[in-house]
Amino acid sequence: MALVVQKYGGTSVGTIDRIQNVARRVAKTHAEGNQVIVVLSAMSGETNKLVGLAKEICEQPDDREYDVLVSTGEQVTISLLSMCLQSMGYKAKSYLGHQVPIVTNSAFSRARIEHIGDEKIRADLDSGHIVVVAGFQGADCNGNLTTLGRGGSDTSAVAVAAALKADVCEIFTDVDGVYTTDPRIVPEASKIAKISYDEMLEMASLGAKVLQTRSVEFAKKYGVVVHVRSSFNDNQGTLVMKEDSDMETVLVSGVTYNKDEAKISVMRVPDEPGIASRLFLPLTEENITVDMIIQNVSHEGYTDLTFTVPHGDFKKALKTVEQTSKAIGAAGVLSDENIAKISIVGVGMRSHSGVASKMFQVLSQEGINIQMISTSEIKVSCIIDAKYTELAVRVLHEAFGLGDQGAESE
Amino acid sequence: MALVVQKYGGTSVGTIDRIQNVARRVAKTHAEGNQVIVVLSAMSGETNKLVGLAKEICEQPDDREYDVLVSTGEQVTISLLSMCLQSMGYKAKSYLGHQVPIVTNSAFSRARIEHIGDEKIRADLDSGHIVVVAGFQGADCNGNLTTLGRGGSDTSAVAVAAALKADVCEIFTDVDGVYTTDPRIVPEASKIAKISYDEMLEMASLGAKVLQTRSVEFAKKYGVVVHVRSSFNDNQGTLVMKEDSDMETVLVSGVTYNKDEAKISVMRVPDEPGIASRLFLPLTEENITVDMIIQNVSHEGYTDLTFTVPHGDFKKALKTVEQTSKAIGAAGVLSDENIAKISIVGVGMRSHSGVASKMFQVLSQEGINIQMISTSEIKVSCIIDAKYTELAVRVLHEAFGLGDQGAESE
C-alpha cells in the first residue's frame, strides 16, 4: 500500500463535470489499494473573479484581507470534491490550510511554509478516508490566513507529501510531462522519463512552465518524488527525483528559451570599487530582478557593464539606469529589447567537458552571434538576437541528440 | 464612547456599491467616537449559488462539507468591507468565525454557539480598529467549520455583542423596525419604539420575520439591547430590550397572523393513558413540528384531538395520522388546510384581565368563528377560517388601539 498525493489544477476542477472526473481518478487510485491525499486549486477563473472584486474597491488592497478573499476559491473545490467522493460511496474529508495545519510565515500573498502537522490527516487516512486539502493557502502562527502566491498549490502538494512521507506526489496538468524542449518549436521533442531536481529547477526558471520553482526546491529539500503527468490520460509522465547514475550519462537533458528579457548596457563605467552596487541598488529598491550580469575586464580604468531584466520592468529599469549612469560618470546607456536567452541544461555537464564549446560552435555554424554568456555547473545560457530563437532551439536540440534520447526513454 | 455591533444582511452587501455604502455608515458610527464591530452575511444570492453547485453533485450533501462550502460567502464580504474601510483611511481587520473564535457544537448546518473569545477583538478595538466579523459561521472544538442555519448572522451579531458586552446590537434590515402588525394589511400599523424580548419572541415565531428567533433568545439570555433599523435611512427603529414599566401599560403590542398551518382532527379517540404519545410520536419521528394541540374533555370514554402542523408537512402528517388513528381505534380523521392563526401579543396582559375575552368578542362581532384557542402569559392565538385573516387583523389592530399607540411613539 502506497501513500499518494495527487494535485489537480484549476482547469481540472473548473466545472462540476470535471470535478466528477477528478473524483473518478482519485477513487481509482484509492481502489488500487493506495492511501490518497488530494490537493486542489480553485476553479479556473475564480481567483481572477475575486481579484476583480477587490480591484473595484482599490488598486492595492491590503495583503491580509486579500488572502482572506482569494483563499475562498480552494475552499469551494475541496468541499465539492469531498461531496462527490462521498456520493460515490467513499469516505472523504476536506481540510483547509489552517485545519491541517499548514503553518506559514506572515508574508501575506507570498507566504512560505514553515511547518505542516501530519497527525490529523494521518488518523483520517488510517481510518480509510480520502483526504482533500486546499492548495495555495495556510495560516500563520496567529491564525491569520495566508496564501503562497500564484501556482502555490504545487508547493502545497509537495509540502504535504514531504510532511506525510508520501511515496509520490503526482502533479496533474494539461501536458504529458516535461519535454526536452518546446514541442511547438521542435516536433521531435520527447518526454523526459526522469529528471533531477537541479535540472528541473533550471528548466523551470528558464522558461519551462510545468512546475512552480518553489515546489521543486521543496521537493529537493525533502526528497519528494514528483510525478508530472496529464489529467487527460493515464500515460506515464516525468519523474522529478534525486539524481541517479542514469542521468549523468545524458550530457544535455533539455533546451529552453526565454524571450521575456531585455538587455541594458552601461558604457565606459569608471572601474572603481562600489560602482556596481551604486548601479544595481536603485533597481533592487524598485523590485526589479536583474538576471544575467556581464562585466568585462577594464581598459584604461573604464569598463562596460551589461545585464538583463524582465520585459515588464524594462522601461522603468532603463529610466533608472540612465539617471544612475550620469551620476557615476559613465559614457552612456545602450539597450535592446529584441533578445532571447537560449539555455542547455544537464547534470551530465558536471563530468563532461566541451559541452559549452559545442553549444557555441553549433550556434556559430548557423551564423548566430552570441551577445552574452552565463554558465552554472549544469547549464549554459546564451543571449542571442530574438529572431534566431526557434532556429537556435532546433539546432541545439538536434546537435545534442535529444530527439534520440527521448525515443529511448519512451 | 460606546461599543456598537452592527449587522448587515445579504441585500446590504449584495454589490460593491452597497458594500461601499455600508462602509460609509460604519465609518460614520466610528467617527462619532464609538468602537464598532461589524457582522456581515454573504452577498445576497451567493449562498443559493453555492447550494446549487452542491445539489449538482448530490441531493443530500454531507453536512460537514456543506458548511465548508457555504461559509465562503461571508469570507468574501468581510474581506471586501475591510479593504473598503482601509481605502477610506480606517484601520480595519476581518475575522472568520474560527478566528474570533466563535466556538459552536458540532451540529453542522444548524450549530449552536457555545462560547465566544473576546480577547483578540478587544485588543484590536483598543488599538483603534474597526472589526469585521463573518456572520453565520463558527468552528467546533476540533476546528471543523460550522454554520448556524439560515439567518444565523443575526445570532452571530447578538452573540458577539453579548461576549464583548456591547452597548447595543444594531440589526440593519430592509424595514424600519418592528410594526404593530403587517402594514400591507393595515396601513395604519405603526412602528413599535421598544418591545420586550418575550414579546419579540412571540412576534418572531408567530410570523413577523424581522429577527431570527434564536437571536432574540440569545439577546434575552445575555441582556443585549437589539436595535432593529433600516439600512436605507437614519430613522430610529425598534429597541428589543428588557421589559420595563412603560411596556406594561400597553395591553397589546402587536397583532400577528400565520397562514402557513393546517389543521388535523382525530375523532372519537379512546381516552386512555398513553394515547396522545402514541398519536404524536410517529410525527416527531418524521421531524414534523406540531404547533397547537387541543384536547377536549372526554365524553363516555372518548375525546376529540385537534392539532396544527406546517403546510409543508401537511400531506405527510395526514398520512401518518390516518394510520395511527386506525391502530388506536379512533373513529376517523378530519383535516382543513384553509386556516389561519391570529395572535395578539403583549406583556401588559399579565397584569390585566379581559384581554382574551375582548379578542373573542371582537372576532365574534365580525361573524368570525373561532376554531381553536391557545394562550400563554403574554399572547392569545385563535385559529380561524383563512379567508377572514385580513379582516381579523384589521379589527383587532383597531380594537386594541394600536394605530394610536404607534402615533405616540413616532
PDB file of C-alpha atoms in Angstrom, chain A residues 122-377:
ATOM      1  CA  ARG A 122      -2.658  10.509   9.231  1.00  0.00           C
ATOM      2  CA  ALA A 123      -5.532   9.484  11.507  1.00  0.00           C
ATOM      3  CA  ASP A 124      -8.070  10.047   8.728  1.00  0.00           C
ATOM      4  CA  LEU A 125      -6.013   8.086   6.200  1.00  0.00           C
ATOM      5  CA  ASP A 126      -5.678   5.222   8.673  1.00  0.00           C
ATOM      6  CA  SER A 127      -9.436   5.123   9.127  1.00  0.00           C
ATOM      7  CA  GLY A 128      -9.905   4.783   5.369  1.00  0.00           C
ATOM      8  CA  HIS A 129     -10.606   8.384   4.388  1.00  0.00           C
ATOM      9  CA  ILE A 130      -9.566  10.091   1.206  1.00  0.00           C
ATOM     10  CA  VAL A 131      -8.200  13.421   2.423  1.00  0.00           C
ATOM     11  CA  VAL A 132      -8.832  16.538   0.323  1.00  0.00           C
ATOM     12  CA  VAL A 133      -6.567  19.513   1.117  1.00  0.00           C
ATOM     13  CA  ALA A 134      -6.929  23.120  -0.050  1.00  0.00           C
ATOM     14  CA  GLY A 135      -3.840  24.131  -2.002  1.00  0.00           C
ATOM     15  CA  PHE A 136      -2.351  27.629  -2.129  1.00  0.00           C
ATOM     16  CA  GLN A 137      -3.291  28.514   1.450  1.00  0.00           C
ATOM     17  CA  GLY A 138      -2.087  28.250   5.017  1.00  0.00           C
ATOM     18  CA  ALA A 139      -2.222  30.215   8.245  1.00  0.00           C
ATOM     19  CA  ASP A 140       0.448  31.976  10.266  1.00  0.00           C
ATOM     20  CA  CYS A 141       1.085  31.198  13.919  1.00  0.00           C
ATOM     21  CA  ASN A 142      -1.522  33.801  14.933  1.00  0.00           C
ATOM     22  CA  GLY A 143      -4.221  32.150  12.872  1.00  0.00           C
ATOM     23  CA  ASN A 144      -4.244  34.741  10.079  1.00  0.00           C
ATOM     24  CA  LEU A 145      -4.985  33.185   6.680  1.00  0.00           C
ATOM     25  CA  THR A 146      -2.106  33.335   4.207  1.00  0.00           C
ATOM     26  CA  THR A 147      -1.591  32.350   0.569  1.00  0.00           C
ATOM     27  CA  LEU A 148       1.545  31.094  -1.124  1.00  0.00           C
ATOM     28  CA  GLY A 149       1.389  33.151  -4.334  1.00  0.00           C
ATOM     29  CA  ARG A 150       0.262  32.143  -7.802  1.00  0.00           C
ATOM     30  CA  GLY A 151       0.884  28.483  -8.543  1.00  0.00           C
ATOM     31  CA  GLY A 152       1.304  27.852  -4.833  1.00  0.00           C
ATOM     32  CA  SER A 153      -0.834  24.716  -4.978  1.00  0.00           C
ATOM     33  CA  ASP A 154       2.117  22.793  -6.437  1.00  0.00           C
ATOM     34  CA  THR A 155       4.117  23.812  -3.395  1.00  0.00           C
ATOM     35  CA  SER A 156       1.258  22.824  -1.066  1.00  0.00           C
ATOM     36  CA  ALA A 157       1.131  19.381  -2.654  1.00  0.00           C
ATOM     37  CA  VAL A 158       4.860  18.752  -2.411  1.00  0.00           C
ATOM     38  CA  ALA A 159       4.972  20.079   1.151  1.00  0.00           C
ATOM     39  CA  VAL A 160       2.088  17.837   2.226  1.00  0.00           C
ATOM     40  CA  ALA A 161       3.819  14.885   0.517  1.00  0.00           C
ATOM     41  CA  ALA A 162       7.011  15.706   2.421  1.00  0.00           C
ATOM     42  CA  ALA A 163       5.238  16.027   5.767  1.00  0.00           C
ATOM     43  CA  LEU A 164       3.308  12.790   5.339  1.00  0.00           C
ATOM     44  CA  LYS A 165       6.304  10.981   3.787  1.00  0.00           C
ATOM     45  CA  ALA A 166       4.254  10.108   0.714  1.00  0.00           C
ATOM     46  CA  ASP A 167       5.685   7.673  -1.823  1.00  0.00           C
ATOM     47  CA  VAL A 168       4.945  10.016  -4.697  1.00  0.00           C
ATOM     48  CA  CYS A 169       3.465  13.439  -5.368  1.00  0.00           C
ATOM     49  CA  GLU A 170       1.554  13.393  -8.639  1.00  0.00           C
ATOM     50  CA  ILE A 171       1.079  16.810 -10.254  1.00  0.00           C
ATOM     51  CA  PHE A 172      -1.737  16.561 -12.801  1.00  0.00           C
ATOM     52  CA  THR A 173      -1.559  19.172 -15.510  1.00  0.00           C
ATOM     53  CA  ASP A 174      -2.573  19.700 -19.127  1.00  0.00           C
ATOM     54  CA  VAL A 175       0.703  18.353 -20.571  1.00  0.00           C
ATOM     55  CA  ASP A 176       2.089  14.823 -20.554  1.00  0.00           C
ATOM     56  CA  GLY A 177       5.241  15.677 -18.630  1.00  0.00           C
ATOM     57  CA  VAL A 178       8.475  17.604 -19.026  1.00  0.00           C
ATOM     58  CA  TYR A 179       9.813  17.725 -22.583  1.00  0.00           C
ATOM     59  CA  THR A 180      13.357  18.067 -23.926  1.00  0.00           C
ATOM     60  CA  THR A 181      12.210  21.360 -25.396  1.00  0.00           C
ATOM     61  CA  ASP A 182       9.061  23.177 -26.501  1.00  0.00           C
ATOM     62  CA  PRO A 183       7.228  20.764 -28.887  1.00  0.00           C
ATOM     63  CA  ARG A 184       5.673  23.745 -30.645  1.00  0.00           C
ATOM     64  CA  ILE A 185       9.153  24.621 -31.918  1.00  0.00           C
ATOM     65  CA  VAL A 186      10.636  21.145 -32.252  1.00  0.00           C
ATOM     66  CA  PRO A 187       8.021  18.494 -33.106  1.00  0.00           C
ATOM     67  CA  GLU A 188      10.580  15.769 -32.317  1.00  0.00           C
ATOM     68  CA  ALA A 189      10.862  16.993 -28.721  1.00  0.00           C
ATOM     69  CA  SER A 190      10.437  13.991 -26.458  1.00  0.00           C
ATOM     70  CA  LYS A 191       9.120  13.476 -22.975  1.00  0.00           C
ATOM     71  CA  ILE A 192      11.857  13.100 -20.344  1.00  0.00           C
ATOM     72  CA  ALA A 193      11.308   9.919 -18.313  1.00  0.00           C
ATOM     73  CA  LYS A 194      13.150  11.216 -15.270  1.00  0.00           C
ATOM     74  CA  ILE A 195      14.953  14.414 -14.427  1.00  0.00           C
ATOM     75  CA  SER A 196      16.923  15.570 -11.380  1.00  0.00           C
ATOM     76  CA  TYR A 197      15.691  18.342  -9.087  1.00  0.00           C
ATOM     77  CA  ASP A 198      18.539  20.636 -10.138  1.00  0.00           C
ATOM     78  CA  GLU A 199      17.829  20.170 -13.812  1.00  0.00           C
ATOM     79  CA  MET A 200      14.138  20.754 -13.225  1.00  0.00           C
ATOM     80  CA  LEU A 201      14.922  23.936 -11.297  1.00  0.00           C
ATOM     81  CA  GLU A 202      16.973  25.218 -14.221  1.00  0.00           C
ATOM     82  CA  MET A 203      14.281  24.172 -16.673  1.00  0.00           C
ATOM     83  CA  ALA A 204      11.520  25.773 -14.586  1.00  0.00           C
ATOM     84  CA  SER A 205      13.254  29.073 -14.024  1.00  0.00           C
ATOM     85  CA  LEU A 206      14.469  29.189 -17.629  1.00  0.00           C
ATOM     86  CA  GLY A 207      11.053  29.051 -19.145  1.00  0.00           C
ATOM     87  CA  ALA A 208       9.511  25.576 -18.989  1.00  0.00           C
ATOM     88  CA  LYS A 209       6.343  26.425 -17.074  1.00  0.00           C
ATOM     89  CA  VAL A 210       5.288  22.970 -15.918  1.00  0.00           C
ATOM     90  CA  LEU A 211       6.114  23.180 -12.218  1.00  0.00           C
ATOM     91  CA  GLN A 212       6.473  26.095  -9.823  1.00  0.00           C
ATOM     92  CA  THR A 213      10.147  26.662  -8.989  1.00  0.00           C
ATOM     93  CA  ARG A 214       9.448  26.740  -5.258  1.00  0.00           C
ATOM     94  CA  SER A 215       7.710  23.382  -5.347  1.00  0.00           C
ATOM     95  CA  VAL A 216      10.822  21.848  -6.934  1.00  0.00           C
ATOM     96  CA  GLU A 217      13.048  23.429  -4.288  1.00  0.00           C
ATOM     97  CA  PHE A 218      10.776  21.939  -1.650  1.00  0.00           C
ATOM     98  CA  ALA A 219      10.828  18.517  -3.330  1.00  0.00           C
ATOM     99  CA  LYS A 220      14.623  18.625  -3.486  1.00  0.00           C
ATOM    100  CA  LYS A 221      14.974  19.662   0.146  1.00  0.00           C
ATOM    101  CA  TYR A 222      12.780  16.803   1.394  1.00  0.00           C
ATOM    102  CA  GLY A 223      13.496  14.234  -1.330  1.00  0.00           C
ATOM    103  CA  VAL A 224       9.902  14.063  -2.567  1.00  0.00           C
ATOM    104  CA  VAL A 225       9.488  12.146  -5.835  1.00  0.00           C
ATOM    105  CA  VAL A 226       7.283  14.313  -8.084  1.00  0.00           C
ATOM    106  CA  HIS A 227       5.428  12.757 -10.998  1.00  0.00           C
ATOM    107  CA  VAL A 228       4.309  15.348 -13.562  1.00  0.00           C
ATOM    108  CA  ARG A 229       1.527  13.831 -15.674  1.00  0.00           C
ATOM    109  CA  SER A 230      -1.552  14.590 -17.700  1.00  0.00           C
ATOM    110  CA  SER A 231      -5.028  14.718 -16.189  1.00  0.00           C
ATOM    111  CA  PHE A 232      -6.453  13.722 -19.572  1.00  0.00           C
ATOM    112  CA  ASN A 233      -4.826  10.270 -19.942  1.00  0.00           C
ATOM    113  CA  ASP A 234      -3.090   7.506 -17.981  1.00  0.00           C
ATOM    114  CA  ASN A 235       0.334   7.846 -19.633  1.00  0.00           C
ATOM    115  CA  GLN A 236       3.452   7.741 -17.517  1.00  0.00           C
ATOM    116  CA  GLY A 237       4.720  11.327 -17.228  1.00  0.00           C
ATOM    117  CA  THR A 238       8.051  12.685 -15.983  1.00  0.00           C
ATOM    118  CA  LEU A 239       9.571  11.760 -12.633  1.00  0.00           C
ATOM    119  CA  VAL A 240      11.375  14.615 -10.912  1.00  0.00           C
ATOM    120  CA  MET A 241      13.706  12.976  -8.422  1.00  0.00           C
ATOM    121  CA  LYS A 242      17.153  12.643  -6.901  1.00  0.00           C
ATOM    122  CA  GLU A 243      19.983  12.465  -9.396  1.00  0.00           C
ATOM    123  CA  ASP A 244      20.991   8.908 -10.234  1.00  0.00           C
ATOM    124  CA  SER A 245      23.775   7.397 -12.347  1.00  0.00           C
ATOM    125  CA  ASP A 246      21.493   7.040 -15.409  1.00  0.00           C
ATOM    126  CA  MET A 247      21.024  10.755 -15.524  1.00  0.00           C
ATOM    127  CA  GLU A 248      24.741  11.508 -15.621  1.00  0.00           C
ATOM    128  CA  THR A 249      25.163   9.580 -18.840  1.00  0.00           C
ATOM    129  CA  VAL A 250      22.967  12.170 -20.551  1.00  0.00           C
ATOM    130  CA  LEU A 251      25.018  15.266 -21.405  1.00  0.00           C
ATOM    131  CA  VAL A 252      22.110  17.583 -22.004  1.00  0.00           C
ATOM    132  CA  SER A 253      18.565  16.953 -20.758  1.00  0.00           C
ATOM    133  CA  GLY A 254      16.799  19.883 -22.318  1.00  0.00           C
ATOM    134  CA  VAL A 255      16.948  23.070 -24.322  1.00  0.00           C
ATOM    135  CA  THR A 256      14.977  26.044 -23.064  1.00  0.00           C
ATOM    136  CA  TYR A 257      14.381  29.583 -24.230  1.00  0.00           C
ATOM    137  CA  ASN A 258      13.118  32.781 -22.710  1.00  0.00           C
ATOM    138  CA  LYS A 259      12.039  35.745 -24.806  1.00  0.00           C
ATOM    139  CA  ASP A 260      10.873  37.721 -21.820  1.00  0.00           C
ATOM    140  CA  GLU A 261      14.091  39.622 -21.159  1.00  0.00           C
ATOM    141  CA  ALA A 262      15.645  42.825 -22.385  1.00  0.00           C
ATOM    142  CA  LYS A 263      19.280  43.912 -22.332  1.00  0.00           C
ATOM    143  CA  ILE A 264      20.776  47.116 -20.935  1.00  0.00           C
ATOM    144  CA  SER A 265      24.443  48.103 -21.341  1.00  0.00           C
ATOM    145  CA  VAL A 266      26.163  50.908 -19.479  1.00  0.00           C
ATOM    146  CA  MET A 267      29.218  52.078 -21.457  1.00  0.00           C
ATOM    147  CA  ARG A 268      32.582  53.249 -20.106  1.00  0.00           C
ATOM    148  CA  VAL A 269      31.784  52.920 -16.440  1.00  0.00           C
ATOM    149  CA  PRO A 270      34.669  54.155 -14.232  1.00  0.00           C
ATOM    150  CA  ASP A 271      36.078  50.909 -12.805  1.00  0.00           C
ATOM    151  CA  GLU A 272      36.074  51.810  -9.115  1.00  0.00           C
ATOM    152  CA  PRO A 273      35.065  49.825  -6.011  1.00  0.00           C
ATOM    153  CA  GLY A 274      31.368  50.254  -5.243  1.00  0.00           C
ATOM    154  CA  ILE A 275      30.336  51.183  -8.776  1.00  0.00           C
ATOM    155  CA  ALA A 276      28.320  48.002  -9.378  1.00  0.00           C
ATOM    156  CA  SER A 277      26.357  48.416  -6.176  1.00  0.00           C
ATOM    157  CA  ARG A 278      25.647  52.083  -6.994  1.00  0.00           C
ATOM    158  CA  LEU A 279      24.263  50.885 -10.335  1.00  0.00           C
ATOM    159  CA  PHE A 280      22.133  47.982  -9.104  1.00  0.00           C
ATOM    160  CA  LEU A 281      20.910  49.239  -5.727  1.00  0.00           C
ATOM    161  CA  PRO A 282      18.318  51.602  -7.273  1.00  0.00           C
ATOM    162  CA  LEU A 283      16.983  48.675  -9.345  1.00  0.00           C
ATOM    163  CA  THR A 284      16.687  46.473  -6.257  1.00  0.00           C
ATOM    164  CA  GLU A 285      14.817  49.249  -4.493  1.00  0.00           C
ATOM    165  CA  GLU A 286      12.290  49.230  -7.331  1.00  0.00           C
ATOM    166  CA  ASN A 287      11.896  45.448  -7.017  1.00  0.00           C
ATOM    167  CA  ILE A 288      13.376  44.840 -10.468  1.00  0.00           C
ATOM    168  CA  THR A 289      15.003  41.427 -10.759  1.00  0.00           C
ATOM    169  CA  VAL A 290      18.255  41.553 -12.685  1.00  0.00           C
ATOM    170  CA  ASP A 291      19.095  38.233 -14.348  1.00  0.00           C
ATOM    171  CA  MET A 292      22.422  37.942 -16.201  1.00  0.00           C
ATOM    172  CA  ILE A 293      25.195  40.427 -15.445  1.00  0.00           C
ATOM    173  CA  ILE A 294      28.377  40.655 -17.512  1.00  0.00           C
ATOM    174  CA  GLN A 295      31.313  42.896 -16.722  1.00  0.00           C
ATOM    175  CA  ASN A 296      34.343  42.754 -18.964  1.00  0.00           C
ATOM    176  CA  VAL A 297      37.909  43.414 -17.886  1.00  0.00           C
ATOM    177  CA  SER A 298      38.585  47.116 -17.833  1.00  0.00           C
ATOM    178  CA  HIS A 299      40.597  49.204 -20.254  1.00  0.00           C
ATOM    179  CA  GLU A 300      42.286  52.339 -19.005  1.00  0.00           C
ATOM    180  CA  GLY A 301      40.168  52.437 -15.845  1.00  0.00           C
ATOM    181  CA  TYR A 302      36.830  52.012 -17.628  1.00  0.00           C
ATOM    182  CA  THR A 303      34.631  49.000 -18.223  1.00  0.00           C
ATOM    183  CA  ASP A 304      31.305  48.126 -19.935  1.00  0.00           C
ATOM    184  CA  LEU A 305      28.537  46.578 -17.822  1.00  0.00           C
ATOM    185  CA  THR A 306      25.662  44.641 -19.407  1.00  0.00           C
ATOM    186  CA  PHE A 307      22.675  42.994 -17.753  1.00  0.00           C
ATOM    187  CA  THR A 308      19.177  41.715 -18.499  1.00  0.00           C
ATOM    188  CA  VAL A 309      15.818  42.490 -16.866  1.00  0.00           C
ATOM    189  CA  PRO A 310      12.267  41.194 -17.471  1.00  0.00           C
ATOM    190  CA  HIS A 311      10.422  42.893 -20.337  1.00  0.00           C
ATOM    191  CA  GLY A 312       7.751  44.159 -17.965  1.00  0.00           C
ATOM    192  CA  ASP A 313      10.349  46.112 -15.955  1.00  0.00           C
ATOM    193  CA  PHE A 314      12.382  47.284 -18.957  1.00  0.00           C
ATOM    194  CA  LYS A 315      11.126  50.875 -19.276  1.00  0.00           C
ATOM    195  CA  LYS A 316      11.321  51.547 -15.549  1.00  0.00           C
ATOM    196  CA  ALA A 317      14.789  49.976 -15.368  1.00  0.00           C
ATOM    197  CA  LEU A 318      16.087  51.955 -18.348  1.00  0.00           C
ATOM    198  CA  LYS A 319      14.951  55.252 -16.837  1.00  0.00           C
ATOM    199  CA  THR A 320      16.602  54.441 -13.512  1.00  0.00           C
ATOM    200  CA  VAL A 321      19.828  53.271 -15.121  1.00  0.00           C
ATOM    201  CA  GLU A 322      20.073  56.384 -17.300  1.00  0.00           C
ATOM    202  CA  GLN A 323      19.910  58.555 -14.180  1.00  0.00           C
ATOM    203  CA  THR A 324      22.468  56.469 -12.291  1.00  0.00           C
ATOM    204  CA  SER A 325      24.698  56.339 -15.333  1.00  0.00           C
ATOM    205  CA  LYS A 326      25.017  60.123 -15.368  1.00  0.00           C
ATOM    206  CA  ALA A 327      25.623  60.242 -11.642  1.00  0.00           C
ATOM    207  CA  ILE A 328      28.521  57.795 -11.803  1.00  0.00           C
ATOM    208  CA  GLY A 329      30.073  59.394 -14.901  1.00  0.00           C
ATOM    209  CA  ALA A 330      29.504  56.631 -17.444  1.00  0.00           C
ATOM    210  CA  ALA A 331      29.590  57.438 -21.151  1.00  0.00           C
ATOM    211  CA  GLY A 332      26.045  56.327 -21.923  1.00  0.00           C
ATOM    212  CA  VAL A 333      23.416  53.589 -21.949  1.00  0.00           C
ATOM    213  CA  LEU A 334      22.503  51.199 -24.769  1.00  0.00           C
ATOM    214  CA  SER A 335      19.547  48.852 -24.710  1.00  0.00           C
ATOM    215  CA  ASP A 336      17.967  46.078 -26.754  1.00  0.00           C
ATOM    216  CA  GLU A 337      14.529  44.551 -26.273  1.00  0.00           C
ATOM    217  CA  ASN A 338      14.872  42.032 -29.082  1.00  0.00           C
ATOM    218  CA  ILE A 339      16.899  39.386 -27.377  1.00  0.00           C
ATOM    219  CA  ALA A 340      16.326  35.798 -26.288  1.00  0.00           C
ATOM    220  CA  LYS A 341      18.040  33.608 -23.756  1.00  0.00           C
ATOM    221  CA  ILE A 342      18.769  30.080 -25.000  1.00  0.00           C
ATOM    222  CA  SER A 343      19.927  27.522 -22.450  1.00  0.00           C
ATOM    223  CA  ILE A 344      21.036  23.918 -22.368  1.00  0.00           C
ATOM    224  CA  VAL A 345      20.580  22.040 -19.092  1.00  0.00           C
ATOM    225  CA  GLY A 346      22.023  18.717 -17.917  1.00  0.00           C
ATOM    226  CA  VAL A 347      23.688  17.208 -14.858  1.00  0.00           C
ATOM    227  CA  GLY A 348      25.964  15.276 -17.245  1.00  0.00           C
ATOM    228  CA  MET A 349      27.865  18.520 -17.887  1.00  0.00           C
ATOM    229  CA  ARG A 350      29.495  18.284 -14.486  1.00  0.00           C
ATOM    230  CA  SER A 351      31.550  15.277 -15.512  1.00  0.00           C
ATOM    231  CA  HIS A 352      31.952  16.065 -19.207  1.00  0.00           C
ATOM    232  CA  SER A 353      33.925  18.923 -20.709  1.00  0.00           C
ATOM    233  CA  GLY A 354      33.285  20.500 -24.066  1.00  0.00           C
ATOM    234  CA  VAL A 355      29.511  20.908 -23.733  1.00  0.00           C
ATOM    235  CA  ALA A 356      29.659  24.706 -23.721  1.00  0.00           C
ATOM    236  CA  SER A 357      32.053  24.914 -26.636  1.00  0.00           C
ATOM    237  CA  LYS A 358      29.849  22.550 -28.621  1.00  0.00           C
ATOM    238  CA  MET A 359      26.925  24.892 -27.975  1.00  0.00           C
ATOM    239  CA  PHE A 360      28.929  27.926 -29.163  1.00  0.00           C
ATOM    240  CA  GLN A 361      30.068  26.015 -32.254  1.00  0.00           C
ATOM    241  CA  VAL A 362      26.542  24.904 -33.175  1.00  0.00           C
ATOM    242  CA  LEU A 363      25.213  28.454 -32.898  1.00  0.00           C
ATOM    243  CA  SER A 364      28.172  29.901 -34.816  1.00  0.00           C
ATOM    244  CA  GLN A 365      27.664  27.396 -37.676  1.00  0.00           C
ATOM    245  CA  GLU A 366      24.212  28.889 -38.161  1.00  0.00           C
ATOM    246  CA  GLY A 367      25.625  32.411 -38.144  1.00  0.00           C
ATOM    247  CA  ILE A 368      24.008  33.224 -34.774  1.00  0.00           C
ATOM    248  CA  ASN A 369      26.002  35.802 -32.827  1.00  0.00           C
ATOM    249  CA  ILE A 370      26.312  35.239 -29.066  1.00  0.00           C
ATOM    250  CA  GLN A 371      25.888  38.525 -27.166  1.00  0.00           C
ATOM    251  CA  MET A 372      26.266  37.314 -23.578  1.00  0.00           C
ATOM    252  CA  ILE A 373      27.161  34.033 -21.910  1.00  0.00           C
ATOM    253  CA  SER A 374      26.399  32.782 -18.440  1.00  0.00           C
ATOM    254  CA  THR A 375      27.077  29.340 -17.003  1.00  0.00           C
ATOM    255  CA  SER A 376      26.409  27.244 -13.934  1.00  0.00           C
ATOM    256  CA  GLU A 377      27.541  23.709 -13.120  1.00  0.00           C
TER     257      GLU A 377
END
